[in-house]
PDB file of C-alpha atoms in Angstrom:
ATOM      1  CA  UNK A   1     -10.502  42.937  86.636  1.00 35.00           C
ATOM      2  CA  UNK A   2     -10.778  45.601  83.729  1.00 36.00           C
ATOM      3  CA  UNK A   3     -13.783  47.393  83.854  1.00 36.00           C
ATOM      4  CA  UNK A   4     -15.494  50.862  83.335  1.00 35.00           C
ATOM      5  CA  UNK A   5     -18.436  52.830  84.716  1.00 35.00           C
ATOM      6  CA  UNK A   6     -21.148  53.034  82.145  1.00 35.00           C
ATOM      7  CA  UNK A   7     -21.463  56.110  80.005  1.00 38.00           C
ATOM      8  CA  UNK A   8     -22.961  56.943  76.490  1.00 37.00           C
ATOM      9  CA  UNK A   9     -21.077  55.186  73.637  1.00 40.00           C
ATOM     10  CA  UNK A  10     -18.568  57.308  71.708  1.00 42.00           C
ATOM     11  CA  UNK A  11     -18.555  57.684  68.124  1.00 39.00           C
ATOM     12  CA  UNK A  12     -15.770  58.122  65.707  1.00 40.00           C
ATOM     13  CA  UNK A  13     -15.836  62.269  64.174  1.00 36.00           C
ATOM     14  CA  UNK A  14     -17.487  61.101  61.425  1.00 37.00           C
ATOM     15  CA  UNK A  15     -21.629  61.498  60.388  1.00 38.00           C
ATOM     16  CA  UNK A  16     -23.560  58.173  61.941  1.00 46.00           C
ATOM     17  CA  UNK A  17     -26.550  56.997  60.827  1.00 56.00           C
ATOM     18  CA  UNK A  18     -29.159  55.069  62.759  1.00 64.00           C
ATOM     19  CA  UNK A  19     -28.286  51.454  63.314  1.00 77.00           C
ATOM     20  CA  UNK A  20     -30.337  48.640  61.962  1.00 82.00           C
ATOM     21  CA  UNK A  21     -31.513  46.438  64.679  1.00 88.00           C
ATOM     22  CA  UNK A  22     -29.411  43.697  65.065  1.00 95.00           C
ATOM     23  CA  UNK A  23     -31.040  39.854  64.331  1.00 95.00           C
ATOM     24  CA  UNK A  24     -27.804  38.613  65.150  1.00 97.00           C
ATOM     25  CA  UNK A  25     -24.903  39.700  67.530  1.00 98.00           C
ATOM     26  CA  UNK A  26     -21.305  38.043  67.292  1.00 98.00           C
ATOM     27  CA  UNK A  27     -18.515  38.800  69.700  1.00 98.00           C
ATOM     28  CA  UNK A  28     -14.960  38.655  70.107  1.00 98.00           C
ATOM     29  CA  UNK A  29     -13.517  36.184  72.940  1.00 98.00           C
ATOM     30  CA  UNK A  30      -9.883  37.588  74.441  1.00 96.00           C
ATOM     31  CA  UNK A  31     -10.453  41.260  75.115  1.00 95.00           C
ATOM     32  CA  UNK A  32     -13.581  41.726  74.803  1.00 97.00           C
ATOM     33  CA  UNK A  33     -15.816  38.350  76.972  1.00 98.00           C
ATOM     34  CA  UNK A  34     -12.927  37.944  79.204  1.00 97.00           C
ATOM     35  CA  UNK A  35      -9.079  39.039  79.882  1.00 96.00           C
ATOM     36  CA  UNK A  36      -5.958  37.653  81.321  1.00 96.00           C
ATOM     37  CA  UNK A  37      -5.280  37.918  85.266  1.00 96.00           C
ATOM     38  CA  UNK A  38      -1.774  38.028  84.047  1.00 97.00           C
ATOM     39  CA  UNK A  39       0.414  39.274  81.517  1.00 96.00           C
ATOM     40  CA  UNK A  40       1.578  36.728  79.421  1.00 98.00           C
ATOM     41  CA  UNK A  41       5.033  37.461  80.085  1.00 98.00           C
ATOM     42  CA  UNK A  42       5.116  36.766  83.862  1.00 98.00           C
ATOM     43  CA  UNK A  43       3.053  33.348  83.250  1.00 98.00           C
ATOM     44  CA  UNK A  44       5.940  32.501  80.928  1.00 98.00           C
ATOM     45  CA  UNK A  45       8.396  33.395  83.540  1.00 98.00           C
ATOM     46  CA  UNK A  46       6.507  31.396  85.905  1.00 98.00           C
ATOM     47  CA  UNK A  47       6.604  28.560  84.287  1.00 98.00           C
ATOM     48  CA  UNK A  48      10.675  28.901  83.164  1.00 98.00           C
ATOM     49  CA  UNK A  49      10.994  29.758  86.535  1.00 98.00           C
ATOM     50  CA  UNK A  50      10.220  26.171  87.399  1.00 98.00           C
ATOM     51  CA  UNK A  51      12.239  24.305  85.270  1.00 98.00           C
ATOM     52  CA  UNK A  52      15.504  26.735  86.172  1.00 98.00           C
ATOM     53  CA  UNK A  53      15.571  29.240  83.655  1.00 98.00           C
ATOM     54  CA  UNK A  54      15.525  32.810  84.126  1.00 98.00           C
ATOM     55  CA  UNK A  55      13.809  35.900  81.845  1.00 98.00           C
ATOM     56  CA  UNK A  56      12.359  39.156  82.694  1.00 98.00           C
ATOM     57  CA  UNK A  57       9.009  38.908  82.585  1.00 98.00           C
ATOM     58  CA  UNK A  58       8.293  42.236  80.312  1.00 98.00           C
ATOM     59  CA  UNK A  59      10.980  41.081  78.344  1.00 98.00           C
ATOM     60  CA  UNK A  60       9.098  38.445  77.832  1.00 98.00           C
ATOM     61  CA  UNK A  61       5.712  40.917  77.385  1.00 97.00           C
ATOM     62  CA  UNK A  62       7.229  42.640  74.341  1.00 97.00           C
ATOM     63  CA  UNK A  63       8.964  39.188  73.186  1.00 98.00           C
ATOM     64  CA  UNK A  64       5.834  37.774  72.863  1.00 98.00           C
ATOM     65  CA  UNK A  65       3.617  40.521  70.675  1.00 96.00           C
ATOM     66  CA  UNK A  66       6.357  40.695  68.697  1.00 97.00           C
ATOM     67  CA  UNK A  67       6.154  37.125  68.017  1.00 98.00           C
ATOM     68  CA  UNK A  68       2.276  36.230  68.349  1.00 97.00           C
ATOM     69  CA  UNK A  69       2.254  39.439  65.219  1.00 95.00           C
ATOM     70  CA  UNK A  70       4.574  37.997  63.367  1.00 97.00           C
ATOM     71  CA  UNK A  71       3.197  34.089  63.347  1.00 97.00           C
ATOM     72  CA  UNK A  72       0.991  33.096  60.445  1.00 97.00           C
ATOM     73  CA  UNK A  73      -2.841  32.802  61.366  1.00 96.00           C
ATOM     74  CA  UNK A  74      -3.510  30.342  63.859  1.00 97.00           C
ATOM     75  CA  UNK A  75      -6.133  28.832  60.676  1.00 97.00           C
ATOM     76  CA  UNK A  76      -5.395  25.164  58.978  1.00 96.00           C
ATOM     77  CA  UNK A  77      -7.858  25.162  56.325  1.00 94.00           C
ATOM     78  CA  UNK A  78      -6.009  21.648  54.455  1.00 91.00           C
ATOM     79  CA  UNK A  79      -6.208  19.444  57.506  1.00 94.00           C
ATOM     80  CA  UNK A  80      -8.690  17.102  58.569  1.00 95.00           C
ATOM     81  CA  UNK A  81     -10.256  17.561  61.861  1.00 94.00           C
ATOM     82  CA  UNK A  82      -8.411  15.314  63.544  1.00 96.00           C
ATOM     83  CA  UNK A  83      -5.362  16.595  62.792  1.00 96.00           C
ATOM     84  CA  UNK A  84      -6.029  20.429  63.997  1.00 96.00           C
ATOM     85  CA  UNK A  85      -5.053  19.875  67.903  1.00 96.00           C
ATOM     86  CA  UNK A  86      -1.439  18.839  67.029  1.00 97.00           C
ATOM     87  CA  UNK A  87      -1.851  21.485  64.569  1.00 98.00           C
ATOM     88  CA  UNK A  88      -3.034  24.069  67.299  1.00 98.00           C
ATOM     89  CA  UNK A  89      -0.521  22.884  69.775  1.00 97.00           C
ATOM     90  CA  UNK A  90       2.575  23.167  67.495  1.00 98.00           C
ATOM     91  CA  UNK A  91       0.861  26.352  66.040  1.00 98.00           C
ATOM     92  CA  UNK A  92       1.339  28.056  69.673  1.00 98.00           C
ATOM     93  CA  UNK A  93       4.422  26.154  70.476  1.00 98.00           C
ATOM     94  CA  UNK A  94       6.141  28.007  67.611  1.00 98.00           C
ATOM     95  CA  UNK A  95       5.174  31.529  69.016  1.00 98.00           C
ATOM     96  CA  UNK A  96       6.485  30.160  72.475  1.00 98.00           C
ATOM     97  CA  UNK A  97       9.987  29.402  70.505  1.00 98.00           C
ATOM     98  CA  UNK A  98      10.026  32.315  69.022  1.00 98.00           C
ATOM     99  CA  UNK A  99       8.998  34.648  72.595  1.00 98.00           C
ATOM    100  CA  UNK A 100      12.017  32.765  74.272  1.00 98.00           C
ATOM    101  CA  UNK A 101      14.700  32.682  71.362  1.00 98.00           C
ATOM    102  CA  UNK A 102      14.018  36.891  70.989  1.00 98.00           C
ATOM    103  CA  UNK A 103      14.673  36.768  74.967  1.00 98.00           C
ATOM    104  CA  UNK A 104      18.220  35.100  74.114  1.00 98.00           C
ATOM    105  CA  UNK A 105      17.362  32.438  76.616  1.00 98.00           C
ATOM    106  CA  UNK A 106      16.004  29.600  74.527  1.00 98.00           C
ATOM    107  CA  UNK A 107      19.126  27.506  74.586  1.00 98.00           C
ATOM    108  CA  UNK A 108      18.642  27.186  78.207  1.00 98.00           C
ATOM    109  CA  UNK A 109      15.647  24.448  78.037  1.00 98.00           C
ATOM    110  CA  UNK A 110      16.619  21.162  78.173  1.00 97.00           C
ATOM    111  CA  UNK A 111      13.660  19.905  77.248  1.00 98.00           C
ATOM    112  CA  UNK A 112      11.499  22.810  75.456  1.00 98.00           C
ATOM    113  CA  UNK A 113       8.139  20.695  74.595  1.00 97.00           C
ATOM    114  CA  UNK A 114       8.008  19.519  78.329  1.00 97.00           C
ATOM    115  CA  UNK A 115       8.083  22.903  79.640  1.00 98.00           C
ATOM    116  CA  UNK A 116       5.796  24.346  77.035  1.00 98.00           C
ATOM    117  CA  UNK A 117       3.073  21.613  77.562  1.00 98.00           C
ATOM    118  CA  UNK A 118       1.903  22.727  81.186  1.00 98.00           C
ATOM    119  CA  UNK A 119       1.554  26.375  79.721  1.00 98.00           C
ATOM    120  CA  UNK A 120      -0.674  25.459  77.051  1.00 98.00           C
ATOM    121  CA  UNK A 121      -2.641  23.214  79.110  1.00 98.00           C
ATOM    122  CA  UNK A 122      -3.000  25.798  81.957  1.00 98.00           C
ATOM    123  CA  UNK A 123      -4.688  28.503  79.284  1.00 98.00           C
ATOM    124  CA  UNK A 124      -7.363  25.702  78.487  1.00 97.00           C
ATOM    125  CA  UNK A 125      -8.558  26.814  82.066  1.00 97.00           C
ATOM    126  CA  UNK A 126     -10.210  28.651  84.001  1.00 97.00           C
ATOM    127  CA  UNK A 127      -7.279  29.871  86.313  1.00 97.00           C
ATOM    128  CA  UNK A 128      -5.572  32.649  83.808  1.00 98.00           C
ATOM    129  CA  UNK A 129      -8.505  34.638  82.607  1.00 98.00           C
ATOM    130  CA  UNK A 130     -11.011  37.091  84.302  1.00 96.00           C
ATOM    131  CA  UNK A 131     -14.187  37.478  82.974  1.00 97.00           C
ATOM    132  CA  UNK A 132     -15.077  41.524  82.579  1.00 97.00           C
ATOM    133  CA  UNK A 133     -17.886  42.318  84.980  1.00 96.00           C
ATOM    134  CA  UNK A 134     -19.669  43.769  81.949  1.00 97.00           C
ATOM    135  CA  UNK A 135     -20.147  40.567  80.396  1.00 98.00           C
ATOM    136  CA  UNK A 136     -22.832  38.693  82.154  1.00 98.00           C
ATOM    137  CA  UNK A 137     -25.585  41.997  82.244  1.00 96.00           C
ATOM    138  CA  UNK A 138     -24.982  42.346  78.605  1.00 97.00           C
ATOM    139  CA  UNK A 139     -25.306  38.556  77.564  1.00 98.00           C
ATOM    140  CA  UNK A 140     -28.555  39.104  79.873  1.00 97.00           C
ATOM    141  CA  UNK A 141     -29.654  41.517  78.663  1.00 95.00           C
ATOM    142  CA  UNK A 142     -29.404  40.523  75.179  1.00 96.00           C
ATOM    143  CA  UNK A 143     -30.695  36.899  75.730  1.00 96.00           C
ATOM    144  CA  UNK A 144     -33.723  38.663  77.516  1.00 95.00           C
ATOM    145  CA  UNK A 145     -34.512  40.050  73.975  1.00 94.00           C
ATOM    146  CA  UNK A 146     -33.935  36.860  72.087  1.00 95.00           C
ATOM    147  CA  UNK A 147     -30.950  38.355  70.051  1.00 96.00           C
ATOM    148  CA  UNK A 148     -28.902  35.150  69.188  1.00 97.00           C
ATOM    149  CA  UNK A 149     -25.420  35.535  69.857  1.00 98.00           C
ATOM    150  CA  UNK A 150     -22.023  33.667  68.578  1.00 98.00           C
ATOM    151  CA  UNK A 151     -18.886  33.878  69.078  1.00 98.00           C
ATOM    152  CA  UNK A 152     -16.113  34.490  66.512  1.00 98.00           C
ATOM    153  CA  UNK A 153     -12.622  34.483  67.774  1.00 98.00           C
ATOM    154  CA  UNK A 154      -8.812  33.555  66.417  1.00 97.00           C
ATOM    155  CA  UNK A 155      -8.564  31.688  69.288  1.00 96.00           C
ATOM    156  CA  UNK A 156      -8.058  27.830  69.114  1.00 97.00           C
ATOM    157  CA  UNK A 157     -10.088  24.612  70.570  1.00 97.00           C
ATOM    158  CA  UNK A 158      -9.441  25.397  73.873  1.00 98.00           C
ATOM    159  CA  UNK A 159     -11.861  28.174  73.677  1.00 98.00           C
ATOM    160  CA  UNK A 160     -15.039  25.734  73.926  1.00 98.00           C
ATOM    161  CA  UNK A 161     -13.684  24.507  77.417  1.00 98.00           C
ATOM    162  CA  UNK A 162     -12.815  28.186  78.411  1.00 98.00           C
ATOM    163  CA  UNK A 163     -16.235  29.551  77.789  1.00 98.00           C
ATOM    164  CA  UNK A 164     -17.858  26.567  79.862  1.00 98.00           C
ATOM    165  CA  UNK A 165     -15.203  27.399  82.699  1.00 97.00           C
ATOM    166  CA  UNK A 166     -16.627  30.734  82.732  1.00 98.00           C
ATOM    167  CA  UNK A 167     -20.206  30.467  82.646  1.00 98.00           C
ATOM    168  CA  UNK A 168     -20.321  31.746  79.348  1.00 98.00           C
ATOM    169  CA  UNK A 169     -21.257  28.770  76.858  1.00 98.00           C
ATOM    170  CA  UNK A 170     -24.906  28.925  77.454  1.00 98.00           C
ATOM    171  CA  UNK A 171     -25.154  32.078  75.876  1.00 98.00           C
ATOM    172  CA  UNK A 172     -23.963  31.756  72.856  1.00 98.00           C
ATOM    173  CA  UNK A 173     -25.500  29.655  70.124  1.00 97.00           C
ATOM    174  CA  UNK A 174     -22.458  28.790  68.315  1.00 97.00           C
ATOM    175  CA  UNK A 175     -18.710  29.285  68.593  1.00 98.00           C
ATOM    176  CA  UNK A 176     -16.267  29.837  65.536  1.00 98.00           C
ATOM    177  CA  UNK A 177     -13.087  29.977  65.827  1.00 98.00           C
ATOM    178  CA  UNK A 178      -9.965  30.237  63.404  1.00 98.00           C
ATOM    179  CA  UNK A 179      -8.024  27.068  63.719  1.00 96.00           C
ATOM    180  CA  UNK A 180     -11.368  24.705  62.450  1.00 96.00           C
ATOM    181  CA  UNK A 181     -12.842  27.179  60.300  1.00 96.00           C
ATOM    182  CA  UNK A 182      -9.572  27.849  58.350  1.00 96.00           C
ATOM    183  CA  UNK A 183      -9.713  31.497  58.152  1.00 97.00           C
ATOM    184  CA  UNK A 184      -8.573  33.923  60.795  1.00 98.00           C
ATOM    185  CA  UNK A 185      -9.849  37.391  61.166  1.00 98.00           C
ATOM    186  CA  UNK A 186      -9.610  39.881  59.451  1.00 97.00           C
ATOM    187  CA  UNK A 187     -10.487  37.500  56.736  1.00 98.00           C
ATOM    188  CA  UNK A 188     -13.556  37.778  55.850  1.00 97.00           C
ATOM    189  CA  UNK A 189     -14.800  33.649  55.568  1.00 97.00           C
ATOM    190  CA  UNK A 190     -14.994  33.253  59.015  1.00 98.00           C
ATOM    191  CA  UNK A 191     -17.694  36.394  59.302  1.00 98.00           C
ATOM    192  CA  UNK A 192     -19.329  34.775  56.207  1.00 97.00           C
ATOM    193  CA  UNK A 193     -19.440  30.907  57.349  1.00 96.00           C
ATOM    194  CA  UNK A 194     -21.185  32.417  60.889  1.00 96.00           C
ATOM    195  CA  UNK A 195     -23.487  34.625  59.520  1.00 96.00           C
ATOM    196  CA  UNK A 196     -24.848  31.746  56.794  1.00 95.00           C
ATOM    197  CA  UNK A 197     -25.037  29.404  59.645  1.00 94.00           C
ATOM    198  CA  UNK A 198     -27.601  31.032  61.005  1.00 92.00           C
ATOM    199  CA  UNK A 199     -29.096  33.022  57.852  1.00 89.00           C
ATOM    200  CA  UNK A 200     -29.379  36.444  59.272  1.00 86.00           C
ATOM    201  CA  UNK A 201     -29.260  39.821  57.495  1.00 89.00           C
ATOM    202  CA  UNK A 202     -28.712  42.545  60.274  1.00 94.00           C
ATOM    203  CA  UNK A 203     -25.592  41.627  61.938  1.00 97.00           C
ATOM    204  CA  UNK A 204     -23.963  43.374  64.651  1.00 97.00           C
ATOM    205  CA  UNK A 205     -20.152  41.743  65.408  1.00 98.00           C
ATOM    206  CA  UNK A 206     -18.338  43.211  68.913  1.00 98.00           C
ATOM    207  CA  UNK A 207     -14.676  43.188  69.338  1.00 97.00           C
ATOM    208  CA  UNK A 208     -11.626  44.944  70.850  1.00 94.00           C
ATOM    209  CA  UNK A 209      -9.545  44.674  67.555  1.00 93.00           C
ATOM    210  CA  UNK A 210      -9.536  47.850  65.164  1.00 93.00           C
ATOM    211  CA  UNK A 211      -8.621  45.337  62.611  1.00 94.00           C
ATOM    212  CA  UNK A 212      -9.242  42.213  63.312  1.00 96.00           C
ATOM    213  CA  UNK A 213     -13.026  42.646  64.377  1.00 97.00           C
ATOM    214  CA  UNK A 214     -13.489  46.265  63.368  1.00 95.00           C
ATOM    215  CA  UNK A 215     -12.653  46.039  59.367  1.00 95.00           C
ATOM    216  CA  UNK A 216     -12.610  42.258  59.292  1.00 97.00           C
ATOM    217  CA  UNK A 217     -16.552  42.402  60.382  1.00 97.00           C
ATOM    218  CA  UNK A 218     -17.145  45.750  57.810  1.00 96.00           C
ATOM    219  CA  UNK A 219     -15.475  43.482  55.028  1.00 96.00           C
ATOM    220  CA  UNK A 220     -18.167  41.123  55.449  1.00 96.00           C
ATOM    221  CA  UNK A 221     -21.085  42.999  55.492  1.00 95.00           C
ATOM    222  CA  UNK A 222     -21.466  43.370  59.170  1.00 97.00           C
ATOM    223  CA  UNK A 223     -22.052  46.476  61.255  1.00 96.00           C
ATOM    224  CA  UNK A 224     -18.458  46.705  63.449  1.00 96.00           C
ATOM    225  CA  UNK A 225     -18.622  47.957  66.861  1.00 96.00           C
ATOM    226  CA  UNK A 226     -15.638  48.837  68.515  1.00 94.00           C
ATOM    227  CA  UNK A 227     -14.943  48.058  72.174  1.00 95.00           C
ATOM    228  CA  UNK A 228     -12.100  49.950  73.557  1.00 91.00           C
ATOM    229  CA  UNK A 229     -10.987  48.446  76.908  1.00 86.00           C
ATOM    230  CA  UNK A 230      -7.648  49.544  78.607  1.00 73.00           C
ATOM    231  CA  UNK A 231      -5.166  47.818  77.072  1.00 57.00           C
ATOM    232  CA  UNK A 232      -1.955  48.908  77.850  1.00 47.00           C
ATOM    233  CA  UNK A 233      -0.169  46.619  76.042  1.00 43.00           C
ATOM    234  CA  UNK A 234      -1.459  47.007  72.940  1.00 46.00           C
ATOM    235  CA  UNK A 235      -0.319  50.128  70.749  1.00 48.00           C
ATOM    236  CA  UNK A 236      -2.708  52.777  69.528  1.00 54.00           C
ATOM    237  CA  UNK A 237      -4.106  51.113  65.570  1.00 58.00           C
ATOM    238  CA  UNK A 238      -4.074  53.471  62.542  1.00 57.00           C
ATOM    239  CA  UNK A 239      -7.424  54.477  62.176  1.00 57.00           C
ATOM    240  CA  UNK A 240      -8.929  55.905  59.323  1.00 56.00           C
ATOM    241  CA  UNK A 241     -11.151  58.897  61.010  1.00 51.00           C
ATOM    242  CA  UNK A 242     -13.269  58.659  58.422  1.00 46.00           C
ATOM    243  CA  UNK A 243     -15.045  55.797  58.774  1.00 60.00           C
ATOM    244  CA  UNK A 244     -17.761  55.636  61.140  1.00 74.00           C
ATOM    245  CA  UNK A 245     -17.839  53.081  63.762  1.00 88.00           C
ATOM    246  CA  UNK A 246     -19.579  53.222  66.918  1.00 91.00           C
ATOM    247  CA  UNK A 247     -17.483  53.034  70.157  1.00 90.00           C
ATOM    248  CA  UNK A 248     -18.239  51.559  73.576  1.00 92.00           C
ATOM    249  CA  UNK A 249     -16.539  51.380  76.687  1.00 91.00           C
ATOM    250  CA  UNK A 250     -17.666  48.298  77.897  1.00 94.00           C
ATOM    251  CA  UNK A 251     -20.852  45.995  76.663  1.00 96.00           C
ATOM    252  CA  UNK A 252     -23.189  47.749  78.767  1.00 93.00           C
ATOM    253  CA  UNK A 253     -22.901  50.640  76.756  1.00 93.00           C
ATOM    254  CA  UNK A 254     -24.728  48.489  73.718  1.00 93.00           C
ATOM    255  CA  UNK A 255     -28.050  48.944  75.045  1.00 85.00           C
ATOM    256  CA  UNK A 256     -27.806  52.837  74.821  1.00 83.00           C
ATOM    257  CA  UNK A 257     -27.348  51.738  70.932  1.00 84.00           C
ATOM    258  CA  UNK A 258     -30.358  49.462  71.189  1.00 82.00           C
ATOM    259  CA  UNK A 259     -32.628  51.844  72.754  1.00 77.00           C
ATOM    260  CA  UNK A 260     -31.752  54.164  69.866  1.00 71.00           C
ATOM    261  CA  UNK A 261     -32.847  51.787  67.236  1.00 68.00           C
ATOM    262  CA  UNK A 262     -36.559  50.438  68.971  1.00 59.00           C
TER     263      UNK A 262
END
């Protein structure tokens, strides 16, 4: 499990000004409420494993960014709601494709939909993910002061059963997510459609992604705060060092924020 000991937020080297207090705090999901136990790559390999095909595992791992980057937003604003499962299932089917034919070992699969349809079902679980051992003091905490929280994610349908697998959907008021509100982040709609929903002013949105949740919550209005968990994976974002945006560690380290705006 990915976690830190808690220490004082760090700030971007740029002048901050004091926060407003928050009436309404929206997080991220993957990365920043809870994490995978494994890399995607060596659940992919797994799973290949078991119907007799081979791949390296961090082949995989880079085979898979590259693809999940390079796949259209996982948002179907034209279809009905009926229709977005299939939607969301072919939507991550695609990426799997796409992992597997950069890996040069797509041909291999006899039967490509039957192998893919465990995989998606298993990450509709509990079993893959670890929930950050910051999480449940800060939802806590923050439910202890009757800050409403929601969640705003690019993450599909499976997310509601995900965050009842984990304890989590109790916190949260509401959850909004790409693939039924038809606009991923960084666009700015799906910020916009949660914020109306509940009509507040001072919003605070959480999230591990410098663009994604960082400039997709300032280009809505929202004050961005940027949780930086070890992500090895991930490369380093260009950052413009001149915009201010407080940084935090883990979610602990909001309260030292909150204190400073009582």
């Amino acid at each position: 499990m990915l976690s830190r000991p808690l220490r004082h937020p760090l700030w971007m080297p740029a002048p901050m000004h004091p926060l407003d207090s928050p009436q309404l705090i929206t997080l991220d999901a993957v990365g920043t409420l809870f994490g995978l136990q494994e890399s995607v790559g060596t659940v992919y390999g797994r799973f290949a494993a078991e119907v007799g095909v081979q791949v390296d595992p961090a082949a995989l791992d880079v085979a898979f960014f590259k693809a999940f980057r390079a796949a259209p937003p996982c948002a179907f604003p034209e279809l009905e709601a009926s229709q977005r499962p299939e939607a969301e299932w072919r939507w991550w089917q695609g990426v799997a494709v796409e992992t597997f034919r950069r890996t040069g070992v797509l041909d291999q699969f006899a039967d490509f939909e039957a192998f893919f349809a465990p995989v998606f079902a298993y990450y509709a679980t509990a079993e893959p993910w670890c929930l950050y051992e910051d999480v449940l003091p800060a939802l806590q905490d923050w439910q202890a002061q009757n800050i409403p929280l929601m969640v705003v994610s690019n993450f599909d349908s499976r997310l509601y059963g995900v965050l009842e697998a984990l304890g989590l959907a109790p916190f949260f008021q509401a959850v909004w997510i790409s693939s039924e509100v038809g606009a991923a982040k960084p666009d700015r709609l799906i910020f916009e459609r949660a914020v109306a929903s509940y009509g507040a002013s001072q919003v605070w949105h959480i999230g591990d992604s410098w663009e994604e949740d960082v400039r997709g919550a300032q280009g809505a209005g929202l004050q961005a705060i940027w949780l930086r968990r070890d992500r090895p994976l991930l490369p380093e974002p260009a950052i413009n060092e001149s915009v201010a945006v407080p940084q935090i560690a883990d979610l602990t380290e909001v309260q030292v924020i909150l204190r400073g705006t009582a």
